[in-house]
Structures are given as structure tokens and as C-alpha cells.
PDB file of C-alpha atoms in Angstrom:
ATOM      1  CA  MET T  12     -17.046   5.960  -1.816  1.00 52.00           C
ATOM      2  CA  THR T  13     -13.201   5.876   0.408  1.00 84.00           C
ATOM      3  CA  LEU T  14     -14.058   1.683   1.578  1.00 89.00           C
ATOM      4  CA  THR T  15     -14.594   0.696  -2.052  1.00 91.00           C
ATOM      5  CA  GLN T  16     -11.750   3.123  -3.564  1.00 92.00           C
ATOM      6  CA  TYR T  17      -9.391   1.378  -0.438  1.00 93.00           C
ATOM      7  CA  ALA T  18     -10.927  -1.754  -0.399  1.00 93.00           C
ATOM      8  CA  LYS T  19      -9.902  -2.549  -4.245  1.00 94.00           C
ATOM      9  CA  ALA T  20      -6.179  -0.864  -3.595  1.00 95.00           C
ATOM     10  CA  ALA T  21      -6.458  -3.431  -0.788  1.00 95.00           C
ATOM     11  CA  GLN T  22      -7.150  -6.841  -3.249  1.00 95.00           C
ATOM     12  CA  VAL T  23      -3.913  -5.375  -5.801  1.00 94.00           C
ATOM     13  CA  LEU T  24      -1.542  -5.388  -2.424  1.00 94.00           C
ATOM     14  CA  PRO T  25      -2.638  -8.839  -0.565  1.00 93.00           C
ATOM     15  CA  MET T  26      -0.154  -9.210   1.833  1.00 93.00           C
ATOM     16  CA  ALA T  27      -0.252 -13.118   1.328  1.00 92.00           C
ATOM     17  CA  TRP T  28       0.923 -12.902  -1.968  1.00 93.00           C
ATOM     18  CA  LEU T  29       4.550  -9.974   0.210  1.00 92.00           C
ATOM     19  CA  ALA T  30       4.708 -12.278   2.684  1.00 90.00           C
ATOM     20  CA  GLN T  31       5.512 -15.756   0.289  1.00 90.00           C
ATOM     21  CA  SER T  32       8.849 -17.224   0.925  1.00 89.00           C
ATOM     22  CA  GLU T  33      10.426 -15.830  -2.809  1.00 91.00           C
ATOM     23  CA  PHE T  34       8.815 -12.478  -2.700  1.00 91.00           C
ATOM     24  CA  PRO T  35       7.928 -10.951  -6.632  1.00 92.00           C
ATOM     25  CA  SER T  36      10.313  -9.013  -8.701  1.00 91.00           C
ATOM     26  CA  LYS T  37      10.929  -5.248  -7.223  1.00 92.00           C
ATOM     27  CA  THR T  38       9.550  -4.006 -11.247  1.00 93.00           C
ATOM     28  CA  VAL T  39       6.170  -6.250 -10.298  1.00 94.00           C
ATOM     29  CA  VAL T  40       5.634  -5.061  -6.894  1.00 95.00           C
ATOM     30  CA  GLN T  41       6.131  -1.741  -8.061  1.00 95.00           C
ATOM     31  CA  ASN T  42       3.543  -1.485 -10.735  1.00 96.00           C
ATOM     32  CA  ALA T  43       1.164  -3.874  -8.176  1.00 96.00           C
ATOM     33  CA  PHE T  44       1.874  -0.471  -6.196  1.00 96.00           C
ATOM     34  CA  ARG T  45       0.948   2.177  -8.958  1.00 96.00           C
ATOM     35  CA  ILE T  46      -2.476   0.320  -9.883  1.00 96.00           C
ATOM     36  CA  ALA T  47      -3.250   1.283  -6.115  1.00 96.00           C
ATOM     37  CA  ILE T  48      -1.655   4.068  -5.591  1.00 95.00           C
ATOM     38  CA  ALA T  49      -4.277   4.721  -8.659  1.00 94.00           C
ATOM     39  CA  GLU T  50      -7.468   3.004  -7.238  1.00 92.00           C
ATOM     40  CA  LEU T  51      -7.203   5.229  -3.938  1.00 90.00           C
ATOM     41  CA  PRO T  52      -9.879   8.381  -3.188  1.00 81.00           C
ATOM     42  CA  GLU T  53      -8.038  11.607  -3.350  1.00 80.00           C
ATOM     43  CA  SER T  54      -6.654  12.641  -0.133  1.00 75.00           C
ATOM     44  CA  SER T  55      -7.949  14.180   2.158  1.00 76.00           C
ATOM     45  CA  THR T  56      -7.867  13.338   5.601  1.00 87.00           C
ATOM     46  CA  TYR T  57      -3.850  12.744   7.939  1.00 91.00           C
ATOM     47  CA  GLU T  58      -4.679   9.357   7.763  1.00 90.00           C
ATOM     48  CA  ASP T  59      -4.995   9.138   3.590  1.00 90.00           C
ATOM     49  CA  ASN T  60      -2.158  11.267   3.015  1.00 91.00           C
ATOM     50  CA  VAL T  61       0.201   8.804   5.034  1.00 93.00           C
ATOM     51  CA  VAL T  62      -1.225   5.832   3.385  1.00 94.00           C
ATOM     52  CA  ARG T  63       0.044   7.422   0.031  1.00 94.00           C
ATOM     53  CA  SER T  64       3.246   8.112   1.007  1.00 93.00           C
ATOM     54  CA  ALA T  65       4.014   5.206   2.499  1.00 93.00           C
ATOM     55  CA  LEU T  66       2.626   3.633  -1.077  1.00 95.00           C
ATOM     56  CA  GLN T  67       4.713   6.126  -3.300  1.00 95.00           C
ATOM     57  CA  ALA T  68       7.315   5.174  -1.548  1.00 93.00           C
ATOM     58  CA  VAL T  69       7.757   1.940  -2.663  1.00 94.00           C
ATOM     59  CA  VAL T  70       7.026   3.110  -6.241  1.00 95.00           C
ATOM     60  CA  ALA T  71      10.045   5.581  -5.398  1.00 93.00           C
ATOM     61  CA  GLY T  72      12.391   2.205  -4.965  1.00 84.00           C
ATOM     62  CA  PRO T  73      14.386   1.539  -1.549  1.00 73.00           C
ATOM     63  CA  ASP T  74      15.114   3.883   1.026  1.00 70.00           C
ATOM     64  CA  PRO T  75      18.489   2.394   2.136  1.00 72.00           C
ATOM     65  CA  ARG T  76      17.702   4.364   5.070  1.00 72.00           C
ATOM     66  CA  GLY T  77      14.184   1.826   6.037  1.00 67.00           C
ATOM     67  CA  GLY T  78      16.107  -0.986   5.464  1.00 78.00           C
ATOM     68  CA  ARG T  79      14.929  -3.450   3.185  1.00 87.00           C
ATOM     69  CA  PHE T  80      12.590  -3.392  -0.252  1.00 91.00           C
ATOM     70  CA  GLU T  81      10.672  -6.527   0.605  1.00 92.00           C
ATOM     71  CA  ALA T  82      10.773  -5.104   4.586  1.00 91.00           C
ATOM     72  CA  GLN T  83       9.131  -1.546   3.201  1.00 93.00           C
ATOM     73  CA  ALA T  84       6.640  -2.946   0.923  1.00 94.00           C
ATOM     74  CA  ILE T  85       4.994  -4.793   3.275  1.00 95.00           C
ATOM     75  CA  TYR T  86       5.362  -1.932   6.005  1.00 94.00           C
ATOM     76  CA  ALA T  87       2.854  -0.615   3.321  1.00 95.00           C
ATOM     77  CA  ALA T  88       0.801  -2.461   2.094  1.00 96.00           C
ATOM     78  CA  GLY T  89      -0.289  -3.419   6.247  1.00 96.00           C
ATOM     79  CA  GLN T  90      -0.958   0.296   6.530  1.00 96.00           C
ATOM     80  CA  LEU T  91      -2.820  -0.121   3.045  1.00 96.00           C
ATOM     81  CA  HIS T  92      -4.726  -2.864   5.453  1.00 96.00           C
ATOM     82  CA  ASP T  93      -4.405  -1.577   8.306  1.00 96.00           C
ATOM     83  CA  ARG T  94      -6.751   1.579   7.148  1.00 94.00           C
ATOM     84  CA  VAL T  95      -8.759  -0.779   4.949  1.00 95.00           C
ATOM     85  CA  VAL T  96      -9.764  -2.376   8.237  1.00 95.00           C
ATOM     86  CA  THR T  97     -10.380   1.370  10.243  1.00 93.00           C
ATOM     87  CA  LEU T  98     -13.162   2.371   7.552  1.00 92.00           C
ATOM     88  CA  VAL T  99     -15.047  -1.261   7.572  1.00 93.00           C
ATOM     89  CA  LEU T 100     -15.181  -0.630  11.572  1.00 94.00           C
ATOM     90  CA  GLN T 101     -16.002   3.189  11.544  1.00 90.00           C
ATOM     91  CA  SER T 102     -19.292   1.826   8.668  1.00 84.00           C
TER      92      SER T 102
END
């Protein structure tokens, strides 16, 4: 089920973990994002592709046009969590 897969991915990337004062190391964050991506279902909708792309961008490394790595990681995780909420409300 898509919701369950997204919920498992979101558990790997808790927002409180990314928003703490001591941001985790880049390697640890990228590994967590890799695990989250592995939990996701195959992309079937535009919304799924947006979330997957955001997560993959963090794994690929910071985009200088997108600001600090920390901000990019928090933004991408936020997109994942928003997708979970949307799926919950649709069920």
C-alpha cells in the first residue's frame, strides 16, 4: 500500500531529527535519505515523482542554487511528510 510505504519512509526522516540544533553529518543524512527512497513505492503520479526527486537531490549533494544543504534536506523531508498527510486525508 502506498500510504504504508510513505509512512515507513517518513519514519526514517523525522523532522525533529533534521531540525535539531546540532544538524547530523551530511553522510548520515544522505544515508537516511537513501533508506527513505528505498521504502518508497514506484513513482506513479506527479506528486510521487516530486517527492522522490527532492529526496534524490539531497542524496546527490547540495545544489548551490538551492541554499545550504541543511535547508535542502529539511525542505525535501517536509515534502515527504506533506505527501504522507495528503495520503492519510485521502484514505
